Amino acid sequence: MSEQHIQSDRVQNGNAIPAHPNEPSSFEEWTPDLIRQQVEALKEMRGAILHAVQDCFGYIPAAAVPVIAETLRQTRSEVHGIISFYHHFRTHPAGAHAVHVCRAEACQAMGGRQLEGHIKARLGIDYHQTSRDNEFTVAPVYCLGNCACAPSIRIGDNTHGRMDEEERIRV
């Protein structure tokens, strides 16, 4: 495993957070040994372990849960409970582009449900699913902080506001 995946490039609440690959294509194929290396490198920062595994491999493989649990001396159920509780964690590879649809009140009041329906119909998928070509994964988000330009979506790192009919076609 490259040093990039266990080196820290940022700090949050006093804890080192692992480096993030920039492109989904940079994810490594997971192996039990690589999972063990991730867990061992971050053992003292338990909260960062699942993030590091997902950052490295693009998701948390179901078969990796027993490896993580064993290394942390936790039950599989405890590890799975954390993964399933937090919507951020994925158990399947995501598409090359994440489409986050704002579900907050301001966006809903300004046509967010129509926007949501359009995106799902256009891509042929529902929330937490990936398109057949592995290009897009759609996920709800509960505020993009762009309320004045509702309804809004984020594709990758780009937020798009005022998503009227014309804008939907353009994006």
JSON list of C-alpha atoms in Angstrom, two decimals, residues 1-160:
[
{"chain": "A", "resi": 1, "resn": "MET", "atom": "CA", "xyz": [0.00, 0.00, 0.00]},
{"chain": "A", "resi": 2, "resn": "SER", "atom": "CA", "xyz": [1.31, 3.45, -0.82]},
{"chain": "A", "resi": 3, "resn": "GLU", "atom": "CA", "xyz": [2.23, 5.84, 1.96]},
{"chain": "A", "resi": 4, "resn": "GLN", "atom": "CA", "xyz": [-0.39, 8.27, 0.59]},
{"chain": "A", "resi": 5, "resn": "HIS", "atom": "CA", "xyz": [-3.16, 6.23, 2.17]},
{"chain": "A", "resi": 6, "resn": "ILE", "atom": "CA", "xyz": [-1.85, 6.22, 5.73]},
{"chain": "A", "resi": 7, "resn": "GLN", "atom": "CA", "xyz": [-0.17, 9.61, 5.83]},
{"chain": "A", "resi": 8, "resn": "SER", "atom": "CA", "xyz": [-2.21, 12.43, 7.24]},
{"chain": "A", "resi": 9, "resn": "ASP", "atom": "CA", "xyz": [-2.81, 15.62, 5.33]},
{"chain": "A", "resi": 10, "resn": "ARG", "atom": "CA", "xyz": [-5.30, 17.32, 7.63]},
{"chain": "A", "resi": 11, "resn": "VAL", "atom": "CA", "xyz": [-6.37, 17.47, 11.26]},
{"chain": "A", "resi": 12, "resn": "GLN", "atom": "CA", "xyz": [-9.89, 17.52, 12.68]},
{"chain": "A", "resi": 13, "resn": "ASN", "atom": "CA", "xyz": [-10.60, 17.90, 16.40]},
{"chain": "A", "resi": 14, "resn": "GLY", "atom": "CA", "xyz": [-6.95, 17.23, 17.12]},
{"chain": "A", "resi": 15, "resn": "ASN", "atom": "CA", "xyz": [-6.98, 13.91, 15.24]},
{"chain": "A", "resi": 16, "resn": "ALA", "atom": "CA", "xyz": [-5.11, 13.24, 12.03]},
{"chain": "A", "resi": 17, "resn": "ILE", "atom": "CA", "xyz": [-7.41, 12.43, 9.12]},
{"chain": "A", "resi": 18, "resn": "PRO", "atom": "CA", "xyz": [-6.01, 10.25, 6.30]},
{"chain": "A", "resi": 19, "resn": "ALA", "atom": "CA", "xyz": [-5.22, 11.68, 2.88]},
{"chain": "A", "resi": 20, "resn": "HIS", "atom": "CA", "xyz": [-7.97, 11.45, 0.26]},
{"chain": "A", "resi": 21, "resn": "PRO", "atom": "CA", "xyz": [-7.40, 10.17, -3.26]},
{"chain": "A", "resi": 22, "resn": "ASN", "atom": "CA", "xyz": [-8.58, 12.79, -5.76]},
{"chain": "A", "resi": 23, "resn": "GLU", "atom": "CA", "xyz": [-10.14, 10.49, -8.33]},
{"chain": "A", "resi": 24, "resn": "PRO", "atom": "CA", "xyz": [-12.30, 7.38, -7.92]},
{"chain": "A", "resi": 25, "resn": "SER", "atom": "CA", "xyz": [-9.97, 5.66, -10.39]},
{"chain": "A", "resi": 26, "resn": "SER", "atom": "CA", "xyz": [-7.15, 6.01, -7.84]},
{"chain": "A", "resi": 27, "resn": "PHE", "atom": "CA", "xyz": [-8.80, 3.61, -5.40]},
{"chain": "A", "resi": 28, "resn": "GLU", "atom": "CA", "xyz": [-6.89, 0.46, -4.64]},
{"chain": "A", "resi": 29, "resn": "GLU", "atom": "CA", "xyz": [-8.34, -3.03, -4.81]},
{"chain": "A", "resi": 30, "resn": "TRP", "atom": "CA", "xyz": [-8.87, -4.07, -1.22]},
{"chain": "A", "resi": 31, "resn": "THR", "atom": "CA", "xyz": [-7.29, -7.06, 0.45]},
{"chain": "A", "resi": 32, "resn": "PRO", "atom": "CA", "xyz": [-7.47, -8.21, 4.08]},
{"chain": "A", "resi": 33, "resn": "ASP", "atom": "CA", "xyz": [-3.81, -7.21, 4.54]},
{"chain": "A", "resi": 34, "resn": "LEU", "atom": "CA", "xyz": [-4.44, -3.68, 3.26]},
{"chain": "A", "resi": 35, "resn": "ILE", "atom": "CA", "xyz": [-7.43, -3.36, 5.61]},
{"chain": "A", "resi": 36, "resn": "ARG", "atom": "CA", "xyz": [-5.26, -4.52, 8.53]},
{"chain": "A", "resi": 37, "resn": "GLN", "atom": "CA", "xyz": [-2.62, -1.92, 7.59]},
{"chain": "A", "resi": 38, "resn": "GLN", "atom": "CA", "xyz": [-5.25, 0.84, 7.59]},
{"chain": "A", "resi": 39, "resn": "VAL", "atom": "CA", "xyz": [-6.61, -0.25, 10.97]},
{"chain": "A", "resi": 40, "resn": "GLU", "atom": "CA", "xyz": [-3.16, -0.66, 12.52]},
{"chain": "A", "resi": 41, "resn": "ALA", "atom": "CA", "xyz": [-2.04, 2.78, 11.29]},
{"chain": "A", "resi": 42, "resn": "LEU", "atom": "CA", "xyz": [-5.07, 4.45, 12.90]},
{"chain": "A", "resi": 43, "resn": "LYS", "atom": "CA", "xyz": [-5.75, 2.19, 15.88]},
{"chain": "A", "resi": 44, "resn": "GLU", "atom": "CA", "xyz": [-5.56, 5.06, 18.34]},
{"chain": "A", "resi": 45, "resn": "MET", "atom": "CA", "xyz": [-8.08, 7.09, 16.32]},
{"chain": "A", "resi": 46, "resn": "ARG", "atom": "CA", "xyz": [-10.94, 4.61, 16.03]},
{"chain": "A", "resi": 47, "resn": "GLY", "atom": "CA", "xyz": [-13.29, 7.19, 14.53]},
{"chain": "A", "resi": 48, "resn": "ALA", "atom": "CA", "xyz": [-10.99, 7.70, 11.56]},
{"chain": "A", "resi": 49, "resn": "ILE", "atom": "CA", "xyz": [-10.58, 4.02, 10.65]},
{"chain": "A", "resi": 50, "resn": "LEU", "atom": "CA", "xyz": [-13.78, 3.54, 8.64]},
{"chain": "A", "resi": 51, "resn": "HIS", "atom": "CA", "xyz": [-13.20, 6.87, 6.89]},
{"chain": "A", "resi": 52, "resn": "ALA", "atom": "CA", "xyz": [-9.65, 5.81, 5.99]},
{"chain": "A", "resi": 53, "resn": "VAL", "atom": "CA", "xyz": [-10.80, 2.46, 4.62]},
{"chain": "A", "resi": 54, "resn": "GLN", "atom": "CA", "xyz": [-13.49, 4.11, 2.51]},
{"chain": "A", "resi": 55, "resn": "ASP", "atom": "CA", "xyz": [-11.09, 6.84, 1.35]},
{"chain": "A", "resi": 56, "resn": "CYS", "atom": "CA", "xyz": [-8.57, 4.23, 0.28]},
{"chain": "A", "resi": 57, "resn": "PHE", "atom": "CA", "xyz": [-10.89, 1.74, -1.44]},
{"chain": "A", "resi": 58, "resn": "GLY", "atom": "CA", "xyz": [-13.90, 3.90, -2.32]},
{"chain": "A", "resi": 59, "resn": "TYR", "atom": "CA", "xyz": [-16.23, 1.91, -0.07]},
{"chain": "A", "resi": 60, "resn": "ILE", "atom": "CA", "xyz": [-16.15, -0.48, 2.90]},
{"chain": "A", "resi": 61, "resn": "PRO", "atom": "CA", "xyz": [-16.36, -4.02, 1.53]},
{"chain": "A", "resi": 62, "resn": "ALA", "atom": "CA", "xyz": [-18.65, -6.32, 3.54]},
{"chain": "A", "resi": 63, "resn": "ALA", "atom": "CA", "xyz": [-15.88, -8.92, 3.69]},
{"chain": "A", "resi": 64, "resn": "ALA", "atom": "CA", "xyz": [-13.62, -6.32, 5.33]},
{"chain": "A", "resi": 65, "resn": "VAL", "atom": "CA", "xyz": [-15.91, -5.93, 8.36]},
{"chain": "A", "resi": 66, "resn": "PRO", "atom": "CA", "xyz": [-14.66, -9.12, 10.10]},
{"chain": "A", "resi": 67, "resn": "VAL", "atom": "CA", "xyz": [-11.05, -8.01, 9.53]},
{"chain": "A", "resi": 68, "resn": "ILE", "atom": "CA", "xyz": [-11.76, -4.57, 11.01]},
{"chain": "A", "resi": 69, "resn": "ALA", "atom": "CA", "xyz": [-13.70, -6.05, 13.94]},
{"chain": "A", "resi": 70, "resn": "GLU", "atom": "CA", "xyz": [-10.99, -8.60, 14.74]},
{"chain": "A", "resi": 71, "resn": "THR", "atom": "CA", "xyz": [-8.20, -6.02, 14.61]},
{"chain": "A", "resi": 72, "resn": "LEU", "atom": "CA", "xyz": [-10.16, -3.62, 16.84]},
{"chain": "A", "resi": 73, "resn": "ARG", "atom": "CA", "xyz": [-11.35, -6.42, 19.12]},
{"chain": "A", "resi": 74, "resn": "GLN", "atom": "CA", "xyz": [-14.97, -5.52, 18.48]},
{"chain": "A", "resi": 75, "resn": "THR", "atom": "CA", "xyz": [-17.86, -7.61, 17.24]},
{"chain": "A", "resi": 76, "resn": "ARG", "atom": "CA", "xyz": [-18.83, -7.62, 13.58]},
{"chain": "A", "resi": 77, "resn": "SER", "atom": "CA", "xyz": [-22.20, -6.34, 14.68]},
{"chain": "A", "resi": 78, "resn": "GLU", "atom": "CA", "xyz": [-20.65, -3.27, 16.34]},
{"chain": "A", "resi": 79, "resn": "VAL", "atom": "CA", "xyz": [-18.65, -2.38, 13.21]},
{"chain": "A", "resi": 80, "resn": "HIS", "atom": "CA", "xyz": [-21.59, -3.04, 10.90]},
{"chain": "A", "resi": 81, "resn": "GLY", "atom": "CA", "xyz": [-23.81, -0.93, 13.17]},
{"chain": "A", "resi": 82, "resn": "ILE", "atom": "CA", "xyz": [-21.58, 2.09, 12.71]},
{"chain": "A", "resi": 83, "resn": "ILE", "atom": "CA", "xyz": [-21.38, 1.61, 8.93]},
{"chain": "A", "resi": 84, "resn": "SER", "atom": "CA", "xyz": [-25.14, 1.24, 8.54]},
{"chain": "A", "resi": 85, "resn": "PHE", "atom": "CA", "xyz": [-25.99, 4.13, 10.90]},
{"chain": "A", "resi": 86, "resn": "TYR", "atom": "CA", "xyz": [-23.99, 6.78, 9.06]},
{"chain": "A", "resi": 87, "resn": "HIS", "atom": "CA", "xyz": [-25.15, 7.45, 5.49]},
{"chain": "A", "resi": 88, "resn": "HIS", "atom": "CA", "xyz": [-21.69, 8.64, 4.52]},
{"chain": "A", "resi": 89, "resn": "PHE", "atom": "CA", "xyz": [-20.34, 5.11, 4.54]},
{"chain": "A", "resi": 90, "resn": "ARG", "atom": "CA", "xyz": [-20.82, 2.99, 1.43]},
{"chain": "A", "resi": 91, "resn": "THR", "atom": "CA", "xyz": [-20.76, -0.80, 1.22]},
{"chain": "A", "resi": 92, "resn": "HIS", "atom": "CA", "xyz": [-20.61, -0.82, -2.60]},
{"chain": "A", "resi": 93, "resn": "PRO", "atom": "CA", "xyz": [-18.38, 1.10, -5.01]},
{"chain": "A", "resi": 94, "resn": "ALA", "atom": "CA", "xyz": [-19.72, 4.53, -5.93]},
{"chain": "A", "resi": 95, "resn": "GLY", "atom": "CA", "xyz": [-19.91, 5.99, -9.41]},
{"chain": "A", "resi": 96, "resn": "ALA", "atom": "CA", "xyz": [-17.24, 8.28, -10.80]},
{"chain": "A", "resi": 97, "resn": "HIS", "atom": "CA", "xyz": [-19.46, 11.30, -10.05]},
{"chain": "A", "resi": 98, "resn": "ALA", "atom": "CA", "xyz": [-21.46, 11.80, -6.85]},
{"chain": "A", "resi": 99, "resn": "VAL", "atom": "CA", "xyz": [-24.73, 13.72, -7.33]},
{"chain": "A", "resi": 100, "resn": "HIS", "atom": "CA", "xyz": [-25.97, 15.11, -4.01]},
{"chain": "A", "resi": 101, "resn": "VAL", "atom": "CA", "xyz": [-29.55, 16.38, -4.07]},
{"chain": "A", "resi": 102, "resn": "CYS", "atom": "CA", "xyz": [-30.46, 18.87, -1.36]},
{"chain": "A", "resi": 103, "resn": "ARG", "atom": "CA", "xyz": [-33.49, 17.74, 0.65]},
{"chain": "A", "resi": 104, "resn": "ALA", "atom": "CA", "xyz": [-33.62, 20.70, 3.08]},
{"chain": "A", "resi": 105, "resn": "GLU", "atom": "CA", "xyz": [-36.77, 22.78, 3.51]},
{"chain": "A", "resi": 106, "resn": "ALA", "atom": "CA", "xyz": [-35.73, 25.72, 1.31]},
{"chain": "A", "resi": 107, "resn": "CYS", "atom": "CA", "xyz": [-34.93, 23.45, -1.63]},
{"chain": "A", "resi": 108, "resn": "GLN", "atom": "CA", "xyz": [-38.12, 21.45, -1.13]},
{"chain": "A", "resi": 109, "resn": "ALA", "atom": "CA", "xyz": [-40.16, 24.67, -1.14]},
{"chain": "A", "resi": 110, "resn": "MET", "atom": "CA", "xyz": [-38.55, 25.79, -4.40]},
{"chain": "A", "resi": 111, "resn": "GLY", "atom": "CA", "xyz": [-39.09, 22.63, -6.45]},
{"chain": "A", "resi": 112, "resn": "GLY", "atom": "CA", "xyz": [-36.64, 20.17, -4.92]},
{"chain": "A", "resi": 113, "resn": "ARG", "atom": "CA", "xyz": [-38.98, 17.21, -5.29]},
{"chain": "A", "resi": 114, "resn": "GLN", "atom": "CA", "xyz": [-39.37, 17.85, -9.02]},
{"chain": "A", "resi": 115, "resn": "LEU", "atom": "CA", "xyz": [-35.60, 18.17, -9.34]},
{"chain": "A", "resi": 116, "resn": "GLU", "atom": "CA", "xyz": [-35.13, 14.93, -7.40]},
{"chain": "A", "resi": 117, "resn": "GLY", "atom": "CA", "xyz": [-37.63, 13.15, -9.66]},
{"chain": "A", "resi": 118, "resn": "HIS", "atom": "CA", "xyz": [-35.94, 14.47, -12.79]},
{"chain": "A", "resi": 119, "resn": "ILE", "atom": "CA", "xyz": [-32.48, 13.30, -11.69]},
{"chain": "A", "resi": 120, "resn": "LYS", "atom": "CA", "xyz": [-33.70, 9.85, -10.67]},
{"chain": "A", "resi": 121, "resn": "ALA", "atom": "CA", "xyz": [-35.64, 9.40, -13.92]},
{"chain": "A", "resi": 122, "resn": "ARG", "atom": "CA", "xyz": [-32.81, 10.71, -16.11]},
{"chain": "A", "resi": 123, "resn": "LEU", "atom": "CA", "xyz": [-30.23, 8.39, -14.52]},
{"chain": "A", "resi": 124, "resn": "GLY", "atom": "CA", "xyz": [-32.64, 5.49, -13.97]},
{"chain": "A", "resi": 125, "resn": "ILE", "atom": "CA", "xyz": [-31.60, 5.05, -10.32]},
{"chain": "A", "resi": 126, "resn": "ASP", "atom": "CA", "xyz": [-32.79, 5.91, -6.83]},
{"chain": "A", "resi": 127, "resn": "TYR", "atom": "CA", "xyz": [-30.92, 7.31, -3.85]},
{"chain": "A", "resi": 128, "resn": "HIS", "atom": "CA", "xyz": [-27.82, 5.33, -2.81]},
{"chain": "A", "resi": 129, "resn": "GLN", "atom": "CA", "xyz": [-27.66, 3.61, -6.19]},
{"chain": "A", "resi": 130, "resn": "THR", "atom": "CA", "xyz": [-25.10, 3.80, -8.97]},
{"chain": "A", "resi": 131, "resn": "SER", "atom": "CA", "xyz": [-25.88, 4.05, -12.69]},
{"chain": "A", "resi": 132, "resn": "ARG", "atom": "CA", "xyz": [-25.21, 0.97, -14.83]},
{"chain": "A", "resi": 133, "resn": "ASP", "atom": "CA", "xyz": [-22.25, 2.68, -16.50]},
{"chain": "A", "resi": 134, "resn": "ASN", "atom": "CA", "xyz": [-20.74, 3.43, -13.05]},
{"chain": "A", "resi": 135, "resn": "GLU", "atom": "CA", "xyz": [-20.68, 7.14, -13.85]},
{"chain": "A", "resi": 136, "resn": "PHE", "atom": "CA", "xyz": [-23.16, 8.49, -11.25]},
{"chain": "A", "resi": 137, "resn": "THR", "atom": "CA", "xyz": [-24.23, 7.75, -7.68]},
{"chain": "A", "resi": 138, "resn": "VAL", "atom": "CA", "xyz": [-27.19, 9.72, -6.33]},
{"chain": "A", "resi": 139, "resn": "ALA", "atom": "CA", "xyz": [-27.43, 10.59, -2.64]},
{"chain": "A", "resi": 140, "resn": "PRO", "atom": "CA", "xyz": [-29.63, 12.89, -0.55]},
{"chain": "A", "resi": 141, "resn": "VAL", "atom": "CA", "xyz": [-28.00, 15.62, 1.48]},
{"chain": "A", "resi": 142, "resn": "TYR", "atom": "CA", "xyz": [-29.80, 17.67, 4.09]},
{"chain": "A", "resi": 143, "resn": "CYS", "atom": "CA", "xyz": [-28.38, 21.08, 3.28]},
{"chain": "A", "resi": 144, "resn": "LEU", "atom": "CA", "xyz": [-25.77, 22.32, 0.85]},
{"chain": "A", "resi": 145, "resn": "GLY", "atom": "CA", "xyz": [-25.70, 25.78, 2.41]},
{"chain": "A", "resi": 146, "resn": "ASN", "atom": "CA", "xyz": [-27.01, 27.29, -0.82]},
{"chain": "A", "resi": 147, "resn": "CYS", "atom": "CA", "xyz": [-30.54, 28.07, 0.37]},
{"chain": "A", "resi": 148, "resn": "ALA", "atom": "CA", "xyz": [-30.74, 31.47, -1.35]},
{"chain": "A", "resi": 149, "resn": "CYS", "atom": "CA", "xyz": [-30.31, 29.68, -4.69]},
{"chain": "A", "resi": 150, "resn": "ALA", "atom": "CA", "xyz": [-32.71, 26.79, -4.09]},
{"chain": "A", "resi": 151, "resn": "PRO", "atom": "CA", "xyz": [-33.18, 24.14, -5.30]},
{"chain": "A", "resi": 152, "resn": "SER", "atom": "CA", "xyz": [-29.57, 22.99, -5.34]},
{"chain": "A", "resi": 153, "resn": "ILE", "atom": "CA", "xyz": [-27.46, 19.97, -6.19]},
{"chain": "A", "resi": 154, "resn": "ARG", "atom": "CA", "xyz": [-23.77, 19.19, -5.89]},
{"chain": "A", "resi": 155, "resn": "ILE", "atom": "CA", "xyz": [-21.97, 17.16, -8.53]},
{"chain": "A", "resi": 156, "resn": "GLY", "atom": "CA", "xyz": [-18.52, 16.27, -7.26]},
{"chain": "A", "resi": 157, "resn": "ASP", "atom": "CA", "xyz": [-17.22, 19.48, -5.68]},
{"chain": "A", "resi": 158, "resn": "ASN", "atom": "CA", "xyz": [-19.44, 21.83, -7.74]},
{"chain": "A", "resi": 159, "resn": "THR", "atom": "CA", "xyz": [-22.69, 23.18, -6.31]},
{"chain": "A", "resi": 160, "resn": "HIS", "atom": "CA", "xyz": [-25.40, 24.19, -8.78]}
]
